[in-house]
Coordinates of C-alpha atoms and ligand atoms in Angstrom, one line a residue:
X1 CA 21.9 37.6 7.5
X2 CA 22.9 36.4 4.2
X3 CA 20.4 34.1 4.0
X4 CA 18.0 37.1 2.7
X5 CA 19.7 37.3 -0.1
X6 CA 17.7 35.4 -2.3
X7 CA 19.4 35.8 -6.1
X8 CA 22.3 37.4 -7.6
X9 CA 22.5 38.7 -10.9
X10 CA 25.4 39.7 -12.7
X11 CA 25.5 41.4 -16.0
X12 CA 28.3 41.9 -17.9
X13 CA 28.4 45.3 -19.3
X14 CA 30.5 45.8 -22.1
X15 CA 30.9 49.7 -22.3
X16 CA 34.8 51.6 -23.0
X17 CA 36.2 48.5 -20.8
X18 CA 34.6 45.2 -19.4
X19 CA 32.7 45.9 -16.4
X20 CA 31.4 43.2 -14.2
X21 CA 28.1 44.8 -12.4
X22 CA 27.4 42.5 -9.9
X23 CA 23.9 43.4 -7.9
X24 CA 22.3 41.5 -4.9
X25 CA 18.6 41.4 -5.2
X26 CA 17.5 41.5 -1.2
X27 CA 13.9 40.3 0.1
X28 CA 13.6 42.0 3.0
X29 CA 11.8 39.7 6.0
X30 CA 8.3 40.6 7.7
X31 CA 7.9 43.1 10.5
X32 CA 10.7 45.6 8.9
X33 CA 11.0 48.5 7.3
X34 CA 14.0 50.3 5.2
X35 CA 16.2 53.3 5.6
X36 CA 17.5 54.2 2.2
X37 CA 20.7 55.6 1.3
X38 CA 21.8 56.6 4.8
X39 CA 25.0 57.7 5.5
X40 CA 26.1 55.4 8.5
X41 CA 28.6 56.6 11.3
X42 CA 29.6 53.5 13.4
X43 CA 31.5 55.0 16.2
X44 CA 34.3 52.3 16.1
X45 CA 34.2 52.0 11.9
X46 CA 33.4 55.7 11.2
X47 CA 31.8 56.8 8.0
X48 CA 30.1 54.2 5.5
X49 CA 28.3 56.0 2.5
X50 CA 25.5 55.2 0.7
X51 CA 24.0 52.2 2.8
X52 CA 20.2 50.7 3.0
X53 CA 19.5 49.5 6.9
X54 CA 16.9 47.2 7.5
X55 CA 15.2 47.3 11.0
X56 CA 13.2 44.4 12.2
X57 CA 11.2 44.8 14.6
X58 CA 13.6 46.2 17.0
X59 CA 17.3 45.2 15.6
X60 CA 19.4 45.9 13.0
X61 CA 19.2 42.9 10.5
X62 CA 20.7 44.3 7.6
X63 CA 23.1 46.8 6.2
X64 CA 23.5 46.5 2.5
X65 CA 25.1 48.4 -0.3
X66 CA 23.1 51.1 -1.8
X67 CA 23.7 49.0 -5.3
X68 CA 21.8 46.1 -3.5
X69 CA 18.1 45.8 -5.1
X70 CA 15.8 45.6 -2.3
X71 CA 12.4 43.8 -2.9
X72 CA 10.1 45.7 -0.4
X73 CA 6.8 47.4 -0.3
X74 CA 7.6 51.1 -0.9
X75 CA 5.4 51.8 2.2
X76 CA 8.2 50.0 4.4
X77 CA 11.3 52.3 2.4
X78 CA 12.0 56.0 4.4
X79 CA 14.3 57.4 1.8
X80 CA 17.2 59.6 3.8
X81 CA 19.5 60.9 0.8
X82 CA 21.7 63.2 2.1
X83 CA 21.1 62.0 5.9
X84 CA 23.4 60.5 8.6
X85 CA 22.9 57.7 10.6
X86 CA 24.5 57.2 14.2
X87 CA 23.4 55.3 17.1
X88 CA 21.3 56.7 19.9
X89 CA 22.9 58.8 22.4
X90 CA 23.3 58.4 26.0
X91 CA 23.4 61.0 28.4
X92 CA 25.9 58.8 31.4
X93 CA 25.3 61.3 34.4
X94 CA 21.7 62.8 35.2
X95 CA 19.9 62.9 38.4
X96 CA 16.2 62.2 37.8
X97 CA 15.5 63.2 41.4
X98 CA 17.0 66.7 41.6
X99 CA 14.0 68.5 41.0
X100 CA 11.1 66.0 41.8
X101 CA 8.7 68.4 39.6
X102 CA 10.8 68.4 36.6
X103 CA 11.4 64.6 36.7
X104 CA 8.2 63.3 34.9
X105 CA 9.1 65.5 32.1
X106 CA 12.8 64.7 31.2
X107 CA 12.0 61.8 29.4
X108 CA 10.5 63.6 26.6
X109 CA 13.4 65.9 26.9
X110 CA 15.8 63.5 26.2
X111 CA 14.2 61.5 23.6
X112 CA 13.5 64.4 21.5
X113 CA 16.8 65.4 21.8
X114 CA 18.3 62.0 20.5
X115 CA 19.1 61.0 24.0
X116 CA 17.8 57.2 23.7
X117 CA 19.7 55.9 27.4
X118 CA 20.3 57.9 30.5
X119 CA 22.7 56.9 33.4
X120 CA 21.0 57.9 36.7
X121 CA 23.8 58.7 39.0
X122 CA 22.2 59.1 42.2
X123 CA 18.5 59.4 43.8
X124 CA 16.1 57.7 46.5
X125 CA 15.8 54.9 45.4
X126 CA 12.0 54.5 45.3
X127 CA 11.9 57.7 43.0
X128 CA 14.5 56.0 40.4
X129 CA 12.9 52.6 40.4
X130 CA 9.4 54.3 39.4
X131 CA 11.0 56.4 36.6
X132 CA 13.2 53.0 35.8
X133 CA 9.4 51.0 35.5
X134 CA 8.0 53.7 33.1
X135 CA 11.1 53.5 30.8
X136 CA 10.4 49.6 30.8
X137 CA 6.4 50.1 30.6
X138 CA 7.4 52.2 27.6
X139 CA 9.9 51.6 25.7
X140 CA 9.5 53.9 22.6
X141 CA 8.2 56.9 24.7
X142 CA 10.8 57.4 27.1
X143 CA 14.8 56.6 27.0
X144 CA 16.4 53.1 28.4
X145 CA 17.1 53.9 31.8
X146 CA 19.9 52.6 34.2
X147 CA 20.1 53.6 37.8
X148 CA 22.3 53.7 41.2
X149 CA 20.2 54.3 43.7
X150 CA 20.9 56.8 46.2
X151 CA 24.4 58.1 46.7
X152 CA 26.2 56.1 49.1
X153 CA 27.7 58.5 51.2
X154 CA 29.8 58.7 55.0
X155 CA 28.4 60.9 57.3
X156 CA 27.9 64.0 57.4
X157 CA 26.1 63.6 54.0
X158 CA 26.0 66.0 51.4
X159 CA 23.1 66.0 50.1
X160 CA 21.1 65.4 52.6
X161 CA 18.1 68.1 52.0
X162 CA 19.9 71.4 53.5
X163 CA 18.7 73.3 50.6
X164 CA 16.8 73.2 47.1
X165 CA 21.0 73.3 46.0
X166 CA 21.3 69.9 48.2
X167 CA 18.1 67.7 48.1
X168 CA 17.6 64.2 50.0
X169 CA 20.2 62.2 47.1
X170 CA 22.1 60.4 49.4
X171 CA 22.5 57.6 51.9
X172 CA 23.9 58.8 55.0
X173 CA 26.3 56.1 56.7
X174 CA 27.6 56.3 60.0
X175 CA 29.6 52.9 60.4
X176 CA 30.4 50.0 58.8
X177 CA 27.4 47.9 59.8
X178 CA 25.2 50.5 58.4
X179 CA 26.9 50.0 54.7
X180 CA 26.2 46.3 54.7
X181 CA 23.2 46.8 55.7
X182 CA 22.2 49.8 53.4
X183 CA 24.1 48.6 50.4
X184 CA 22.3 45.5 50.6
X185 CA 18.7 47.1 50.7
X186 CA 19.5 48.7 47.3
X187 CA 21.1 46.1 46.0
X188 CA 18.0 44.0 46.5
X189 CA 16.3 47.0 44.2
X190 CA 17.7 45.8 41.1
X191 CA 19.8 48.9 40.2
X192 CA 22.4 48.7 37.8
X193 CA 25.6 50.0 39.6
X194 CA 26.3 52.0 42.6
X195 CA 27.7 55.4 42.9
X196 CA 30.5 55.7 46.1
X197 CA 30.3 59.5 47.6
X198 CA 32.7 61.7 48.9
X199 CA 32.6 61.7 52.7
X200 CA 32.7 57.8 53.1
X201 CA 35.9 56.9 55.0
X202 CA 38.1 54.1 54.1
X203 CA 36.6 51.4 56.2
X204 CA 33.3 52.1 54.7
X205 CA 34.1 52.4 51.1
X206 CA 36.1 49.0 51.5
X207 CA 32.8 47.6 52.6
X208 CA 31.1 48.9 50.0
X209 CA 33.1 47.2 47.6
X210 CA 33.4 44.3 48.9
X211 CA 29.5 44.2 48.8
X212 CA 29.7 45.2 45.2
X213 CA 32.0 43.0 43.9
X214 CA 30.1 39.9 45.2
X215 CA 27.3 40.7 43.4
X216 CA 28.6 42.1 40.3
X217 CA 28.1 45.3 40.1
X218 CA 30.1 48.6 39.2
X219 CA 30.9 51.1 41.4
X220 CA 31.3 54.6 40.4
X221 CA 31.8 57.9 41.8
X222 CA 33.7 60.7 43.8
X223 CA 37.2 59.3 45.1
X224 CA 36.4 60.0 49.0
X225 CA 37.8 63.1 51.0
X226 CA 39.7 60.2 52.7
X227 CA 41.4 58.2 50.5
X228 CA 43.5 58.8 47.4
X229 CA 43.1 57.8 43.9
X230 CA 45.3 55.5 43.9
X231 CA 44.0 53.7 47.1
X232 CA 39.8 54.2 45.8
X233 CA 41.2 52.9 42.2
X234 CA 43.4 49.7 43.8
X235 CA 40.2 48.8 45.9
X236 CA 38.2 48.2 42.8
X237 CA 36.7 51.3 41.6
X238 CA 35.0 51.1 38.2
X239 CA 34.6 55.0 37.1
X240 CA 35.6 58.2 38.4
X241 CA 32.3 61.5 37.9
X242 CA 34.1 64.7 37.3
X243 CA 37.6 63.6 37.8
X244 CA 36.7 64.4 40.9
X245 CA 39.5 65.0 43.4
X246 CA 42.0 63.8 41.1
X247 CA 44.0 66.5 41.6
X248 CA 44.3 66.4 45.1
X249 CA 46.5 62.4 44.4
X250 CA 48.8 64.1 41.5
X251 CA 49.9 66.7 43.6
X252 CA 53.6 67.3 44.4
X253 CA 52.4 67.8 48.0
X254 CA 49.7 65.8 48.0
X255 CA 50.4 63.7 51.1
X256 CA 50.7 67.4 53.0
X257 CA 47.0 67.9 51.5
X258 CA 45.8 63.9 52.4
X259 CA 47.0 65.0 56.3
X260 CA 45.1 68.2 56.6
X261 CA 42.4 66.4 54.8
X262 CA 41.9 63.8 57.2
X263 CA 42.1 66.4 60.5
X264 CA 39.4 68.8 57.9
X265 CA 37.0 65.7 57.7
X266 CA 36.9 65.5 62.1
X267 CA 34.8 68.3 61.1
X268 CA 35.3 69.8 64.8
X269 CA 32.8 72.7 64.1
X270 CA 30.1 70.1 62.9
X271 CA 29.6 71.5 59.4
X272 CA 26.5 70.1 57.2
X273 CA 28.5 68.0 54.9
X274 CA 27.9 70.5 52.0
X275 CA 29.3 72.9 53.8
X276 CA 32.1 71.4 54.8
X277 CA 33.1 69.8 51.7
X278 CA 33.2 72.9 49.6
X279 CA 35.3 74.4 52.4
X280 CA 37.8 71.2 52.1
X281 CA 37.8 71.9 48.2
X282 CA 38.5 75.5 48.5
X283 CA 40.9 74.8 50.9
X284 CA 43.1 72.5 49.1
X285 CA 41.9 72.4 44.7
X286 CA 44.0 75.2 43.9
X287 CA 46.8 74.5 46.0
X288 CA 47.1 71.0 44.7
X289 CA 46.9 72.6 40.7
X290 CA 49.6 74.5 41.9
X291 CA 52.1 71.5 42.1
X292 CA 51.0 69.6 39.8
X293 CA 53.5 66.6 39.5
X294 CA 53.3 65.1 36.3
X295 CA 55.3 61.8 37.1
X296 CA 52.1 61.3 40.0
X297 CA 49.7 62.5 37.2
X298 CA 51.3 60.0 34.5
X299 CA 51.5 56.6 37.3
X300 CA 47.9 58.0 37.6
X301 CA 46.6 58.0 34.0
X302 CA 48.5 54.2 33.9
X303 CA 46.6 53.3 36.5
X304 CA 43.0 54.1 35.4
X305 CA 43.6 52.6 32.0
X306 CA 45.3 49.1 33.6
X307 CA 42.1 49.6 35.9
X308 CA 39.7 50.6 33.2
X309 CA 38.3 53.0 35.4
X310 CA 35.6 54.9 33.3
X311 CA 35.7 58.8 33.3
X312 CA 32.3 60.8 33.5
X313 CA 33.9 64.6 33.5
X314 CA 31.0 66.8 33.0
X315 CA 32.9 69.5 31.5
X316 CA 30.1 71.9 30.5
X317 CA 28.8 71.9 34.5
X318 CA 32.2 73.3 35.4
X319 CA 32.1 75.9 32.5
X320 CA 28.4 76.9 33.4
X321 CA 29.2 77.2 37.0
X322 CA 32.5 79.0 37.0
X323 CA 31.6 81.3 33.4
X324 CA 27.6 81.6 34.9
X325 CA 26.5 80.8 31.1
X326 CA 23.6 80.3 32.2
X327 CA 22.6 84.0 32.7
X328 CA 23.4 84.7 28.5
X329 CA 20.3 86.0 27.2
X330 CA 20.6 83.5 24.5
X331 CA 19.8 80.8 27.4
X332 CA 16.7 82.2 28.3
X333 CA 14.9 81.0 24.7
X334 CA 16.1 77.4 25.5
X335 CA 13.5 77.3 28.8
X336 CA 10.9 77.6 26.4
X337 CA 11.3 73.4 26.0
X338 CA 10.9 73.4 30.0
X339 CA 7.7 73.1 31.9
X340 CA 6.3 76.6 32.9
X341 CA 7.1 75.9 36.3
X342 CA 10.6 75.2 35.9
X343 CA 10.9 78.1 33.1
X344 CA 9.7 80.2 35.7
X345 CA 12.2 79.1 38.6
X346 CA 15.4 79.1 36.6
X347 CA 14.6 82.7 35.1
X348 CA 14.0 83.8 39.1
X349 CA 17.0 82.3 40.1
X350 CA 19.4 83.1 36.9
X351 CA 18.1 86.5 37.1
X352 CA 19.6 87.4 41.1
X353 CA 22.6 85.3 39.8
X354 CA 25.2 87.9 39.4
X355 CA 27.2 87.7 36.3
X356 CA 30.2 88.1 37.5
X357 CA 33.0 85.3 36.8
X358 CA 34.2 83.4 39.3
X359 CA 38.2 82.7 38.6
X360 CA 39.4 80.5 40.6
X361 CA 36.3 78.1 39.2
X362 CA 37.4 79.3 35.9
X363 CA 40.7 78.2 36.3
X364 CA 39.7 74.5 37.9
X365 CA 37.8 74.3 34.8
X366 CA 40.4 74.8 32.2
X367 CA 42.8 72.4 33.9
X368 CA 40.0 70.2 34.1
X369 CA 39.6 70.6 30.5
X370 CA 43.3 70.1 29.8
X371 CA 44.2 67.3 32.0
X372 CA 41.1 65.5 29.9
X373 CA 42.9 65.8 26.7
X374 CA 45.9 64.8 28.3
X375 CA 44.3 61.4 29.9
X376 CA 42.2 60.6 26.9
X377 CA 45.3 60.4 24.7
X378 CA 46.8 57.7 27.2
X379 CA 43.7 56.1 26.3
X380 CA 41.8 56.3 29.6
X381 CA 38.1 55.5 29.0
X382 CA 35.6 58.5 28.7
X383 CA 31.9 58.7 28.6
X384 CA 29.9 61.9 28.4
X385 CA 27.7 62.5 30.9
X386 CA 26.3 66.2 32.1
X387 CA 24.7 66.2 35.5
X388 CA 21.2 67.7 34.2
X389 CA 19.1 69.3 35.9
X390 CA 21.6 70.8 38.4
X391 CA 23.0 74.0 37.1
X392 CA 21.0 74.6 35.1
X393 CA 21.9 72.3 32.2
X394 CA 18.6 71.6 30.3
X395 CA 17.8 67.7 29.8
X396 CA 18.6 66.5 26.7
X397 CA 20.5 69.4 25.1
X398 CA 23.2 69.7 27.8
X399 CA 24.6 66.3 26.0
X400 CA 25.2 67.8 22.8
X401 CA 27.0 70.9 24.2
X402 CA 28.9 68.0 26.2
X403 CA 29.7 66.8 23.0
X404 CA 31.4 70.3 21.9
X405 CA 33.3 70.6 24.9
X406 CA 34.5 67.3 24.4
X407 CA 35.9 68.3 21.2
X408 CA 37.9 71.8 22.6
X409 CA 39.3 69.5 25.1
X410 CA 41.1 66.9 22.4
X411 CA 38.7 64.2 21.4
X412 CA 37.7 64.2 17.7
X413 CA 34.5 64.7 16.4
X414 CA 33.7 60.5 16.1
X415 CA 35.7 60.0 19.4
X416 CA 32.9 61.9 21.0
X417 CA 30.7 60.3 19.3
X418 CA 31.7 57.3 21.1
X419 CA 32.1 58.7 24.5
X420 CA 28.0 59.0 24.0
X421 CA 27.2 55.4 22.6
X422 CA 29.3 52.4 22.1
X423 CA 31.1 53.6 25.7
X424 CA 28.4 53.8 28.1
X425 CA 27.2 50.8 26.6
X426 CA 29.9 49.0 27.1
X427 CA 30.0 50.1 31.0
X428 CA 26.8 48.1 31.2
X429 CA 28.2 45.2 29.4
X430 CA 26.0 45.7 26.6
X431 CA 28.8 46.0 23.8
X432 CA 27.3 43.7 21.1
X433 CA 24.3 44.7 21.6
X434 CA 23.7 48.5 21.7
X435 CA 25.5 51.5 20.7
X436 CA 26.6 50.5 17.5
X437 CA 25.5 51.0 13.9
X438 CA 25.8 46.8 13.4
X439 CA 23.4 43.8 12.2
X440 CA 21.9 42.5 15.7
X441 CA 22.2 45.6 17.7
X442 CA 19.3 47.1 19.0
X443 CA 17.9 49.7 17.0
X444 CA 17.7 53.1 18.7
X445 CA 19.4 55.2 16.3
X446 CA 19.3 58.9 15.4
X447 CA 19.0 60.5 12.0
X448 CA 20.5 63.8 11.7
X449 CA 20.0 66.2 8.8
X450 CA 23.7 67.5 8.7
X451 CA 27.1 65.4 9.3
X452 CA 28.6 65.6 12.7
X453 CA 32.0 64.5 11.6
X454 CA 32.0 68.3 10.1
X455 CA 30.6 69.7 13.0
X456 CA 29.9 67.9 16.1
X457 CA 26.9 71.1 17.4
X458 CA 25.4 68.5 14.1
X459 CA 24.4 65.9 16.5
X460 CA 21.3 68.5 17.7
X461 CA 20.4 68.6 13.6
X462 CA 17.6 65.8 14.2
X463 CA 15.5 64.7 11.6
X464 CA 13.9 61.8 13.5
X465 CA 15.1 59.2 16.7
X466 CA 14.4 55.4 16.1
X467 CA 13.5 54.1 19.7
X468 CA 13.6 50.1 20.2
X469 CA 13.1 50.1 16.2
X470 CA 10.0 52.7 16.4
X471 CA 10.4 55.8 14.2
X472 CA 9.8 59.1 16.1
X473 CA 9.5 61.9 13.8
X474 CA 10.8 65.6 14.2
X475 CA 7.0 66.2 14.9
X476 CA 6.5 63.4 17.4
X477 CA 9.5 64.3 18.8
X478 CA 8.3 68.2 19.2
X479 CA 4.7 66.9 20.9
X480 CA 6.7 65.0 23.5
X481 CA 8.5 68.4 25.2
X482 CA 6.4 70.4 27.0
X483 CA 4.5 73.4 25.1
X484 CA 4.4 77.0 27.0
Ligands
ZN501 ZN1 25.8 64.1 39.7

């Protein structure tokens, strides 16, 4: 954009030494306004001092140097001394349809929590495509939203509406004919990638992704109760949510496991399929940490980064779960930002929770922490992602503590950074466009009041959100959670 740089004036200055002072005088172009001496943290370049970004209607057409004179208005100049610049967050795993009532009001959540894109990872698909429609109605009020559809599950399906803990998510399949023809009805939809679930058998999933592949999209989700990794990841897979069942391929006795598996899943004593996958899990996680093979567990990290396979881990929902968080008094003040019926229904609940720790959840999610250090530093690809509403992880804020956990488990501070903007955007195919601090990439961008690279709990320090180049205020932001 060079071409807005109209003059350039150079003075010699001849002071103890000869200094050339060279400045660009800048006229900045219609329909833009000016953030001034921003600090700018690019999650691929890192941390750029001292720059002025020009916003254009809804791109970012400029970055200049903070010597640069711009010729502007002053009503069209924001002056952010002392401020930080990164681009808006996404939050890659949330389920929209978990708690129909809640729903309409996550939006707000996650915009005024600097959550500018949300990853939908499973829903009816009439419920996601309405919530997909208001993002696009409105842009500047509500995040950018991507969806799956339902989860495409084998039968019996989990969540299938057995309980408030399992509501109607899912797609229950009961043969091969039945994918096609399912998969193709939500295809139709428009979403933006498909999420595989956990009791599809082979047969099926291979259907699915033949479906997928031929007309382009990504699939994600849990490797089936059926297959292995390797076997889900060789088929095509695209991303893995929660590392789920990993541990169950790198196990020194994992074909033992994949044989009572298979003679688990005839389900002889007809199980919901909630019920009888946690038994399968309980049956086999622990036994399969146990021998942990490290040569399976290293062929397996090479093949998810050969594969690309995108990892979704949702750290914090094993933390909450097994550590019960949730029921800290501290918590409780967080509801406040929720509607006065949800407040209401997580206090009942969280309050005939017992507090008690559960171990061996504990202990699934410190290897689970572990073996995501150990996998990011072979380079396999991460984005952060939380699973809000369901356990109680608020919308919008569960990110950020994401973010932390990210950090304990190995990434650094600007590697998590990226695990929650140029990544997810680059799942999409949007890399180039979004999720970087760059001339010609959209702008939804968050400016924070403190430096994250210090302390990544910083990212929740949020002065204001810039949504498809609109500036939403701390106040603005404030009036779009809900008031008790
Ligand atoms: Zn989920």
């Amino acid at each position: 954009m060079n071409y807005y740089k109209t003059l350039k004036n150079c003075t010699l200055v001849f002071l103890f030494f000869n200094i050339i002072s060279c400045s660009n005088q800048v006229t900045i172009p219609e329909d833009s306004y000016v953030i001034k001496n921003i600090s700018i943290i690019d999650p691929i370049d890192g941390l750029q001092s001292n720059k002025h970004v020009v916003i254009t209607n809804d791109i970012i057409t400029m970055i200049l140097d903070n010597d640069d004179e711009i010729i502007a208005k002053d009503d069209i100049t924001i002056d952010a001394t002392g401020k930080y610049l990164i681009p808006g967050l996404w939050d890659a795993h949330i389920h929209f349809s978990f708690d129909t009532s809640l729903a309409p009001y996550m939006p707000g959540l996650f915009l005024a929590h600097g959550i500018t894109s949300v990853r939908d990872t499973g829903g009816p698909i009439d419920l996601v495509v309405k919530m997909k429609d208001l993002s696009l109605n409105d842009s500047i009020k509500n995040p950018n939203i991507y969806i799956a559809g339902p989860l495409i599950d084998g039968t019996p399906n989990v969540y299938n509406n057995s309980s408030p803990s399992f509501p109607l998510l899912s797609i229950e399949n009961r043969d091969i004919i039945e994918i096609e023809s399912n998969v193709l009805g939500i295809v139709d939809k428009d979403v933006d990638f498909l999420k595989a679930y956990e009791m599809l058998t082979e047969n099926q999933f291979l259907a699915l992704m033949r479906i997928a592949k031929k007309r382009n999209l990504s699939v994600t989700g849990h490797i089936p109760l059926s297959m292995t990794l390797f076997s889900a990841v060789n088929s095509g897979l695209n991303g893995m949510e929660h590392i789920r069942n990993l541990e169950l391929s790198v196990a020194s006795n994992s074909e033992e496991l994949y044989k009572e598996r298979i003679e688990l899943l005839k389900n002889p004593n007809n199980l919901p399929g909630s019920v009888l996958r946690s038994s399968i899990h309980s049956q086999q996680r622990l036994r399969a940490i146990d021998s942990f093979d490290n040569n399976k567990f290293q062929e397996a990290a090479k093949l998810l980064v050969s594969n690309n396979v995108w990892q979704t881990p949702t750290l914090l929902l094993y933390r909450n779960f097994s550590q019960k968080t949730y029921t800290d008094p501290s918590f409780i003040s967080e509801l406040n930002k929720l509607p006065n019926q949800t407040k209401k229904k997580w206090i009942k609940e969280i309050t005939e929770t017992d507090t008690v720790v559960d171990k061996n959840g504990l202990r699934y999610s410190k290897w689970l922490e572990s073996t995501v250090g150990k996998l990011h530093k072979k380079n396999v690809p991460f984005m952060a992602g939380t699973d809000t509403p369901i356990g109680y992880l608020i919308p919008g804020r569960s990110l950020h503590i994401e973010l932390e956990v990210l950090v304990e488990s190995g990434f650094s501070n600007l590697e998590a950074i990226k695990t929650a903007t140029v990544n997810p955007a680059t799942f999409f195919g949007l890399e180039g466009k979004t999720g970087r601090i760059k001339n010609g990439h959209k702008a939804d961008l968050v400016i924070l009041n403190s430096n994250p690279l210090d302390i990544i709990r910083n990212t929740q320090d949020i002065y204001a959100v810039i949504k498809n180049g609109y500036l939403l205020s701390r106040k603005s932001l404030d009036s779009l959670m809900y008031k008790n």
